[in-house]
XYZ file of C-alpha atoms in Angstrom:
663
model
C 143.817 97.313 147.571
C 141.505 99.535 149.552
C 139.901 103.261 148.742
C 138.329 103.947 151.719
C 135.328 102.849 154.290
C 132.136 103.208 154.128
C 130.384 106.070 156.710
C 126.820 105.889 155.512
C 124.195 102.779 154.750
C 121.164 103.591 152.827
C 118.907 100.891 151.078
C 120.071 101.779 147.138
C 123.626 103.783 148.174
C 126.528 103.493 150.477
C 128.516 106.497 151.060
C 132.544 105.904 150.466
C 135.324 108.232 152.370
C 138.411 107.666 150.139
C 141.385 106.582 152.628
C 144.611 109.095 152.602
C 146.671 106.393 150.813
C 144.375 107.032 147.815
C 146.397 109.512 145.202
C 144.791 110.321 142.040
C 142.233 108.241 140.861
C 143.665 105.438 140.085
C 145.846 102.496 141.196
C 148.251 99.860 140.037
C 147.694 96.413 141.175
C 150.388 93.524 140.086
C 150.878 96.453 137.073
C 147.647 96.832 136.096
C 146.112 100.369 135.996
C 142.729 100.270 137.615
C 140.571 103.269 137.473
C 138.050 103.863 140.379
C 137.450 107.251 140.500
C 135.629 107.738 137.013
C 131.843 107.697 137.322
C 130.284 104.175 136.775
C 133.271 102.524 137.961
C 133.112 99.301 139.658
C 134.707 98.993 143.643
C 133.413 96.054 146.429
C 132.436 95.707 150.054
C 131.654 92.450 152.127
C 128.902 92.041 154.184
C 129.343 90.534 157.780
C 128.760 86.348 156.227
C 131.510 87.133 153.688
C 129.624 88.135 150.786
C 131.740 90.683 148.059
C 128.665 93.434 146.977
C 130.064 94.530 143.749
C 129.046 98.685 143.164
C 129.260 100.941 141.067
C 130.575 104.281 141.213
C 127.521 107.131 140.799
C 128.677 110.325 142.492
C 132.394 112.098 143.263
C 132.232 114.879 145.646
C 134.758 117.145 148.117
C 133.392 117.149 151.736
C 134.218 120.380 152.526
C 133.312 119.284 156.723
C 136.247 117.965 158.851
C 136.556 117.076 161.701
C 139.942 117.773 164.249
C 140.550 114.056 164.292
C 140.461 111.404 162.017
C 138.349 109.224 163.098
C 138.395 105.045 161.949
C 141.586 105.869 160.017
C 139.529 107.858 157.749
C 140.554 112.164 157.017
C 140.620 112.383 153.303
C 137.751 115.234 152.332
C 137.188 113.149 149.065
C 134.055 111.023 149.200
C 132.389 108.793 146.399
C 128.703 107.578 146.748
C 128.179 104.117 145.244
C 125.099 102.020 143.943
C 124.985 98.082 144.993
C 124.552 96.065 141.835
C 124.836 92.505 142.786
C 126.999 90.373 145.445
C 129.590 87.600 144.925
C 128.486 84.691 147.098
C 130.774 82.852 149.140
C 130.588 80.018 146.665
C 131.952 82.339 144.041
C 128.525 82.421 142.689
C 127.208 86.510 140.792
C 123.420 87.124 141.645
C 122.375 90.954 140.913
C 120.435 92.232 143.744
C 121.975 92.573 147.798
C 120.558 90.403 150.079
C 122.644 91.629 153.522
C 123.779 95.084 153.407
C 127.229 96.147 154.974
C 128.463 97.867 157.944
C 129.310 100.843 158.760
C 133.212 101.528 158.372
C 133.251 98.584 155.906
C 136.247 98.598 153.607
C 135.768 99.537 150.055
C 138.026 97.717 147.201
C 139.108 97.543 144.170
C 137.063 95.245 141.159
C 139.895 93.385 139.566
C 139.853 91.743 135.609
C 139.231 88.049 138.158
C 136.827 89.769 140.385
C 134.994 90.603 136.393
C 135.788 87.676 134.882
C 133.968 85.701 137.827
C 131.165 87.963 137.883
C 130.954 87.709 133.925
C 131.364 83.771 133.448
C 129.803 82.452 130.475
C 127.473 79.613 130.550
C 130.546 77.470 129.436
C 129.952 73.908 128.921
C 133.831 72.635 130.360
C 133.078 69.248 128.402
C 133.211 71.474 125.133
C 135.551 73.771 125.687
C 137.840 71.946 123.891
C 135.195 71.048 120.565
C 133.467 73.880 120.138
C 133.598 78.035 120.573
C 131.623 79.411 123.446
C 131.795 83.426 123.123
C 132.112 86.442 120.968
C 133.770 89.691 121.969
C 131.480 92.720 122.540
C 134.215 95.523 123.137
C 135.845 96.756 125.947
C 134.314 97.588 129.412
C 133.368 102.034 129.734
C 133.111 101.214 133.681
C 136.257 98.621 134.598
C 138.211 100.459 131.524
C 140.293 98.395 129.631
C 138.617 95.025 130.776
C 137.327 92.613 127.030
C 133.713 91.888 126.845
C 132.673 88.285 125.780
C 129.119 87.181 125.580
C 128.480 84.162 125.935
C 126.703 82.550 122.031
C 124.314 80.510 124.056
C 123.076 83.108 125.628
C 122.985 85.730 123.169
C 121.819 83.895 120.522
C 119.314 81.073 122.120
C 116.464 83.519 122.396
C 115.657 86.978 121.242
C 117.712 90.585 121.334
C 117.096 93.707 119.965
C 119.952 96.602 119.327
C 118.510 99.590 119.627
C 119.150 103.494 118.978
C 119.455 106.383 116.494
C 120.287 106.487 113.572
C 124.413 106.861 113.338
C 124.816 105.645 116.962
C 126.151 102.355 115.646
C 123.190 99.231 115.503
C 124.808 98.719 111.918
C 128.087 98.340 113.210
C 127.634 96.363 116.329
C 125.308 93.938 114.353
C 127.986 93.682 111.563
C 130.968 92.830 114.257
C 129.491 90.223 115.875
C 128.514 88.068 113.198
C 132.113 88.822 112.271
C 133.419 87.846 115.482
C 131.654 84.554 114.390
C 132.352 84.114 111.497
C 135.828 84.311 112.124
C 136.223 81.377 114.647
C 138.430 78.645 112.806
C 138.308 74.624 114.220
C 135.461 73.961 114.271
C 133.552 76.805 112.521
C 130.092 77.949 112.621
C 129.147 75.707 109.409
C 126.381 75.066 111.151
C 124.962 78.865 111.726
C 121.824 80.544 109.188
C 121.651 84.193 109.675
C 119.167 86.503 107.366
C 119.691 89.632 106.926
C 116.866 92.213 105.595
C 119.537 94.831 104.124
C 116.833 97.705 104.619
C 119.548 100.678 104.092
C 121.927 98.263 101.788
C 124.476 98.216 103.447
C 125.312 94.807 104.859
C 126.905 93.869 101.895
C 130.281 96.087 102.707
C 130.894 94.813 105.783
C 130.117 91.186 104.578
C 131.890 90.613 100.653
C 135.317 90.593 102.371
C 135.533 90.064 105.675
C 137.748 87.629 108.177
C 135.974 84.306 107.584
C 136.173 80.664 108.229
C 136.892 79.124 104.014
C 134.292 76.612 105.009
C 131.423 79.322 105.474
C 129.368 81.180 103.138
C 127.601 84.229 102.844
C 125.211 84.511 99.792
C 123.842 88.240 98.693
C 120.429 88.847 96.803
C 118.220 91.216 96.068
C 114.716 91.545 94.523
C 113.509 93.297 91.059
C 117.222 91.805 89.459
C 116.659 89.297 86.232
C 120.518 88.671 86.626
C 123.382 89.013 88.634
C 124.892 92.638 89.067
C 126.988 94.307 91.498
C 127.580 91.167 93.411
C 124.081 90.286 93.947
C 121.752 87.426 92.610
C 118.301 87.739 92.229
C 115.759 87.012 95.164
C 112.377 85.054 94.334
C 109.579 84.981 96.972
C 107.056 83.109 94.587
C 103.403 84.452 94.831
C 102.103 80.815 94.873
C 103.913 80.072 98.474
C 101.780 83.438 99.655
C 98.625 82.250 101.883
C 94.849 84.313 101.480
C 96.551 86.226 104.532
C 99.366 87.177 103.205
C 97.111 88.233 99.523
C 94.939 89.450 101.140
C 97.348 92.186 103.450
C 99.304 92.690 99.530
C 96.190 93.906 98.162
C 94.521 95.215 100.490
C 91.160 93.470 100.341
C 88.599 93.824 102.896
C 87.611 90.692 105.176
C 83.940 91.282 104.270
C 83.312 90.967 100.965
C 86.832 91.014 99.322
C 88.599 88.745 100.808
C 86.341 85.812 99.869
C 86.412 86.893 96.415
C 89.999 86.813 96.866
C 89.650 83.323 97.395
C 87.640 81.937 95.108
C 89.798 83.889 92.473
C 92.713 82.080 93.577
C 90.799 78.022 93.698
C 89.994 79.793 89.708
C 93.573 80.281 88.823
C 94.592 77.076 89.943
C 92.177 75.247 87.733
C 92.881 77.617 84.669
C 96.315 76.955 84.903
C 95.898 73.052 85.076
C 93.643 73.556 82.139
C 96.120 74.491 79.898
C 98.799 72.328 81.236
C 97.326 68.808 81.608
C 96.097 66.405 79.066
C 94.029 63.060 78.720
C 91.504 62.342 81.748
C 92.665 64.981 84.105
C 92.403 67.999 81.442
C 88.940 66.377 80.809
C 87.925 66.382 84.184
C 89.298 70.468 84.946
C 87.382 70.962 81.170
C 83.701 69.217 82.355
C 83.742 71.813 85.255
C 84.587 74.870 83.037
C 81.571 73.863 80.873
C 79.664 73.682 84.537
C 80.676 77.041 85.571
C 79.834 78.517 82.521
C 76.279 76.705 81.925
C 75.645 77.870 85.849
C 76.957 81.464 85.218
C 74.375 81.680 82.294
C 71.158 80.003 84.420
C 71.722 82.144 87.017
C 71.312 85.643 84.591
C 68.012 83.902 83.442
C 66.504 82.784 86.239
C 67.195 87.053 87.322
C 63.179 87.510 86.226
C 64.819 90.458 83.935
C 63.192 91.017 80.655
C 64.289 89.231 77.925
C 66.024 91.669 76.328
C 67.921 91.926 79.368
C 68.849 88.725 79.495
C 70.036 87.930 76.048
C 71.806 91.881 76.085
C 73.893 90.568 79.523
C 74.221 86.789 77.989
C 76.270 88.346 74.939
C 78.428 90.416 76.884
C 79.106 87.470 79.008
C 79.681 85.131 76.469
C 81.863 87.685 74.721
C 84.254 87.683 78.215
C 84.378 84.070 78.289
C 86.252 83.884 75.287
C 88.447 86.839 75.749
C 89.396 85.505 78.882
C 90.077 82.175 77.495
C 91.865 82.942 74.704
C 94.550 85.407 76.338
C 96.137 82.377 77.148
C 97.734 80.307 74.677
C 97.911 76.983 76.260
C 93.831 77.636 77.838
C 92.631 78.495 74.116
C 94.566 75.265 73.236
C 92.826 73.541 75.141
C 89.296 74.876 75.535
C 89.524 74.295 71.383
C 89.993 70.902 71.321
C 87.779 69.978 74.285
C 84.489 71.725 72.682
C 84.313 74.694 75.208
C 84.898 76.976 72.226
C 82.799 75.533 70.218
C 79.974 75.367 72.597
C 80.409 79.331 73.357
C 80.069 79.809 69.900
C 76.587 77.741 69.822
C 75.638 79.678 72.816
C 76.086 83.592 70.940
C 74.471 82.143 68.293
C 71.316 81.661 70.358
C 71.293 85.034 71.906
C 69.360 86.373 69.635
C 65.847 88.578 69.498
C 63.050 88.825 67.972
C 60.387 91.405 68.835
C 61.625 91.406 72.333
C 61.289 87.628 72.133
C 64.073 85.014 72.599
C 62.012 82.096 71.991
C 63.660 79.742 74.183
C 66.681 79.434 71.694
C 68.836 80.058 74.783
C 67.766 78.010 77.497
C 67.665 74.990 75.256
C 70.926 75.094 73.787
C 72.265 75.571 77.745
C 70.292 72.527 78.135
C 72.498 71.019 75.690
C 75.100 72.075 76.884
C 74.856 71.371 80.346
C 73.630 67.793 79.315
C 77.451 66.987 78.493
C 78.288 67.519 82.085
C 79.475 64.542 84.134
C 78.587 65.020 87.225
C 80.677 62.462 89.181
C 83.508 63.884 87.950
C 82.197 67.183 88.693
C 81.777 66.966 92.230
C 85.566 65.420 92.279
C 86.611 68.446 91.107
C 84.677 71.175 92.885
C 85.849 69.579 95.808
C 89.404 69.648 94.698
C 90.994 72.981 96.320
C 94.546 74.178 96.254
C 96.264 74.367 99.104
C 98.979 77.202 100.398
C 102.033 76.409 98.260
C 100.502 75.156 95.108
C 102.066 76.184 92.046
C 100.586 77.942 89.401
C 101.285 80.819 86.887
C 100.592 83.915 88.204
C 99.013 84.776 84.673
C 95.711 83.295 85.611
C 95.028 85.310 88.380
C 93.630 88.179 85.698
C 91.306 85.558 83.917
C 90.329 84.147 87.050
C 89.216 87.508 88.843
C 87.167 88.685 85.573
C 85.448 85.529 85.488
C 84.553 85.515 89.283
C 83.296 89.279 88.588
C 81.274 87.737 86.182
C 79.424 84.833 88.166
C 78.920 88.193 90.403
C 77.653 90.191 87.267
C 75.101 86.704 86.206
C 74.090 86.743 90.373
C 72.672 90.800 89.375
C 75.400 92.218 91.926
C 76.131 94.900 90.187
C 77.822 96.574 92.741
C 80.783 94.179 92.811
C 82.938 96.116 90.747
C 83.273 99.237 92.663
C 83.651 96.660 95.825
C 86.383 95.235 94.334
C 88.236 98.398 92.432
C 91.067 99.257 94.940
C 91.254 95.125 94.804
C 91.946 94.820 91.724
C 93.482 98.498 90.826
C 96.453 96.090 93.344
C 96.427 93.153 91.209
C 97.224 95.540 88.188
C 100.162 96.961 89.850
C 101.501 93.470 90.754
C 101.210 91.856 87.085
C 102.657 95.258 85.794
C 104.820 96.781 87.930
C 108.739 96.297 87.982
C 108.669 96.046 91.823
C 106.335 93.238 92.069
C 109.097 91.213 89.386
C 110.279 88.954 92.200
C 106.881 87.636 93.260
C 105.632 87.434 89.774
C 109.406 84.608 88.723
C 110.628 82.089 90.685
C 113.869 80.336 91.102
C 113.845 77.387 87.746
C 111.527 74.049 89.549
C 110.609 75.501 92.866
C 106.815 74.378 93.391
C 106.557 74.372 97.462
C 108.353 75.865 100.221
C 110.892 73.024 100.925
C 112.488 73.349 97.738
C 112.267 76.814 97.587
C 114.173 76.826 101.498
C 116.623 74.190 100.283
C 117.284 77.047 97.089
C 117.583 79.522 99.378
C 120.012 78.283 102.010
C 121.698 75.491 99.485
C 120.763 73.441 102.083
C 121.335 70.010 99.555
C 124.686 70.892 98.866
C 127.674 69.729 100.426
C 128.779 71.917 103.849
C 131.020 74.246 102.001
C 128.362 75.572 99.469
C 125.764 75.765 102.128
C 124.794 78.888 103.138
C 125.047 80.053 105.926
C 124.172 84.028 105.940
C 121.442 85.468 103.289
C 121.978 89.251 102.749
C 118.688 90.715 101.001
C 119.241 94.077 100.064
C 115.443 95.610 100.585
C 116.127 99.497 99.825
C 114.715 99.612 96.574
C 111.461 98.851 97.901
C 108.116 99.978 98.440
C 106.748 99.776 101.738
C 103.736 97.682 100.874
C 106.971 95.448 99.020
C 109.340 95.503 101.751
C 106.411 94.122 104.188
C 105.121 91.459 101.610
C 108.862 89.993 101.094
C 109.978 90.072 104.980
C 106.700 89.031 106.175
C 106.406 85.749 103.802
C 110.070 84.598 103.841
C 109.670 85.090 107.581
C 106.432 82.957 107.693
C 108.083 80.661 104.940
C 111.273 79.463 107.745
C 108.472 79.683 110.765
C 106.121 77.083 108.730
C 108.983 74.948 107.784
C 110.581 74.734 111.489
C 106.827 74.252 113.030
C 106.961 70.764 111.174
C 109.771 69.278 112.721
C 109.615 66.980 115.304
C 111.355 65.806 118.500
C 115.032 66.812 118.059
C 115.117 68.248 114.447
C 113.229 71.328 116.393
C 116.813 72.407 117.994
C 118.733 71.309 115.081
C 119.866 74.485 112.546
C 118.797 77.121 113.938
C 117.898 80.170 112.154
C 118.063 83.856 113.222
C 116.010 86.612 111.227
C 118.212 90.139 111.819
C 115.287 92.754 111.062
C 116.941 96.131 110.375
C 115.040 99.048 110.567
C 112.513 96.530 112.095
C 109.765 99.283 112.992
C 109.194 99.494 109.022
C 107.285 96.378 109.030
C 106.646 95.517 112.346
C 104.167 98.795 113.488
C 102.805 99.085 117.169
C 99.874 99.540 115.997
C 97.152 98.464 113.138
C 98.881 100.191 110.386
C 100.544 97.342 108.843
C 98.946 95.209 105.972
C 98.518 92.215 107.291
C 96.509 91.649 110.661
C 98.330 89.566 112.560
C 101.944 90.391 111.856
C 104.166 87.137 111.593
C 106.954 88.927 113.361
C 104.489 88.609 116.749
C 104.263 85.069 116.542
C 107.378 84.234 115.647
C 108.046 86.500 119.633
C 105.809 84.311 120.840
C 106.707 81.297 119.523
C 110.009 80.664 117.649
C 111.899 80.093 120.218
C 110.385 76.153 120.836
C 111.522 75.841 117.147
C 114.779 77.603 117.428
C 113.840 80.514 115.062
C 115.483 84.134 116.558
C 114.673 87.129 115.913
C 117.560 89.706 116.460
C 115.613 92.871 115.954
C 117.323 96.710 115.035
C 115.541 99.860 115.063
C 116.023 103.310 116.290
C 112.488 103.976 116.603
C 111.267 101.764 119.194
C 108.113 103.294 120.438
C 107.014 102.430 116.757
C 107.818 99.094 117.544
C 105.262 96.212 118.459
C 105.029 96.094 121.869
C 104.379 92.425 121.741
C 107.556 91.625 119.667
C 109.867 93.899 122.001
C 108.592 92.273 125.162
C 109.815 88.588 124.305
C 113.389 90.703 123.271
C 115.852 88.945 126.466
C 119.122 91.537 125.687
C 119.061 94.205 124.938
C 121.802 97.060 123.332
C 120.840 100.268 123.430
C 122.580 102.140 122.117
C 121.909 106.509 122.142
C 119.257 107.471 122.281
C 118.297 111.194 122.941
C 114.218 111.332 122.099
C 112.458 110.730 124.699
C 108.979 109.428 123.502
C 111.531 106.732 122.612
C 113.224 106.418 125.584
C 109.720 106.455 127.780
C 108.589 103.217 125.572
C 111.489 101.838 126.807
C 111.317 102.488 130.397
C 107.424 101.417 130.106
C 108.211 98.134 128.070
C 111.207 96.610 130.678
C 110.875 95.191 133.813
C 114.175 96.259 135.292
C 115.247 99.667 133.321
C 115.565 102.200 135.182
C 116.910 106.442 135.173
C 120.625 105.644 135.925
C 120.211 103.549 132.316
C 118.481 105.868 130.698
C 121.104 108.901 131.777
C 124.255 106.698 130.450
C 121.807 105.541 127.098
C 121.519 109.772 127.123
C 125.035 110.350 127.234
C 126.582 107.472 124.694
C 128.704 108.609 122.543
C 128.151 106.605 118.471
C 129.463 102.833 119.465
C 129.111 102.554 122.739
C 125.819 101.116 124.100
C 123.703 99.586 127.130
C 124.402 96.052 127.086
C 122.172 93.945 129.559
C 119.471 90.695 129.565
C 120.690 87.103 129.830
C 123.717 86.910 128.316
C 125.260 89.352 130.625
C 125.419 88.950 134.628
C 124.751 92.413 135.322
C 123.999 95.348 132.772
C 127.267 97.108 131.603
C 128.206 100.038 129.619
C 130.546 98.808 126.604
C 132.609 100.321 123.638
C 131.631 97.953 120.869
C 134.405 97.413 119.266
C 134.729 98.010 114.712
C 133.668 96.199 112.448
C 136.071 95.162 109.639
C 134.930 96.174 107.020
C 132.353 98.363 108.278
C 128.879 98.517 107.009
C 128.119 101.135 103.871
C 126.519 103.388 106.768
C 129.281 106.294 107.699
C 127.915 109.926 107.904
C 128.477 112.459 104.573
C 131.471 114.186 105.552
C 129.850 117.603 104.167
C 132.521 119.656 104.370
C 135.012 117.550 102.097
C 132.133 117.139 99.263
C 130.889 120.318 99.333
C 134.951 122.599 99.294
C 137.331 121.135 96.606
C 139.656 122.782 94.396
C 138.437 124.733 91.470
C 138.976 122.649 88.340
C 141.648 124.006 86.193
C 140.114 125.009 82.954
C 140.639 123.269 79.632
C 143.423 123.886 76.981
C 142.821 126.761 74.934
C 141.151 125.876 71.252
C 144.449 125.694 68.583
C 143.820 129.256 66.388
C 142.026 129.252 62.710
C 144.338 130.063 60.368
C 141.988 132.304 58.006
C 142.238 130.279 54.316
C 142.202 126.810 55.041
C 140.081 124.645 53.630
C 139.263 120.960 54.969
C 140.808 118.034 53.371
C 138.514 116.483 50.593
């Protein structure tokens, strides 16, 4: 139906005079009401080669200039200003932008639901339509009122996406609704989906504990630092032995120059201490042989310092005492060292640490030669060349022993300031060993010794389909900042490392989607995060090739890593009123405009601007309410403040004078 005619054509806007036949701001076509007289409404016109140009109303006004006669059947004083958006070609394909502009006095018509269906047609595979679901319902269009917006599942989920907006603007609701809509699809349900949510505010369990879903789908709720299941959560573990040297260095705040090499040595020695305490037979003897060599080498290094014999013997006694103390801290290690004669060797060395008139008379040196002669050089080289990999299991309790052993070695070399240089790192190590905030890193699931086993535990992938996990929600709301960054980074890195090992078509099977709630807390745009190279930046650059995708949620896009945000191809942007955040979004997105900025600022909670690969043109959408909702509702202060005064307690019974208690 004709609305009016174009009276002015500019490269970025058309002026339209509304026809006198049109009364009000809406028309009825075949029983459907279409609203055209609103800011943001869609209208269309045609160019000289028969292409339809889709336009958006950006201004409505009443012209006060009236001619004596009507020209070209235009005699209304109402005018519209349109912004061209895209073109429907003659072969019914929609493209953003306009090639050939309309002529003056071209007719302007209503954009119907059929037009929108053509514009927003999802990339559907007709051969699969009867077998798999290809879209999810997002909400209703704010531009074409009452038109349902469905988004292509493949276009949205096969690339990184971002949901941005102020606190309370509806980000959590949007993410919850999208996943709920996917989960409730039946007949070929989403049993191949795997979604991992880092729930920083502890709000998603409310949305997924009892939501409508296909019975073949399973959601798992995990929480760190709990010892048994509680409130519907299972304990979450992130085994320390799966952390690499970068992640350890970041968590301990180790510097590259001194502390990183020191900690690398500590990890290797921890592994060897653990092996001594658990192995037996020839394997244990080879490791005991290595430990005997380390003890001798440590004392020989001290002896070669050239200090006075009194100073050397005093330092040697301190080192030997420290070694005995380290060994006796663990029962298994103490038993092994006692059985293999290490403790006897230390007693021999200690008994020869004597001074008579300032001289030792080479007693310690001779005792060292006796112990050193027990060392098997051939097996020693084999153990020295053996290095534990990043996922080799060891008991965390040996970290302190290995660190003290490394400090003793540096003391023997005369590096008297090593304890000063490593004081921060050693304090962080004590925090890891003793603080309940790190319990989830110290413990591990039963029987887990490598990455594959850990991910099998996380996703229950070895079980049959109804028992496999399709979504994992990790409640991190009670973690400190450094523990949060470690948990999110290491868990994501483990999934990424596993995906990178897959070959051929396996890379595209069983895709994983990481939902990063409050992402600005652990994906910083500067170097203030703990890890030198944030794993999420690497996933943003390379994850698509391995079917590992990010869905980022943040209220502070200006604090997000520019690398991560620039790799996102789909955006759902709720209300943002902070000018710094708006400028950052404007700068990092290539097709952002002032019109978009105005829509974002004016959006009410629950509304969002959607653009990117998943839609053919930017859409202003009212997102459907999640059911049930995430636990993110605002406090109703007036209801909490103003309440009925509680009734007074019942009066006490009167006391009768002279009454005595029963005996």
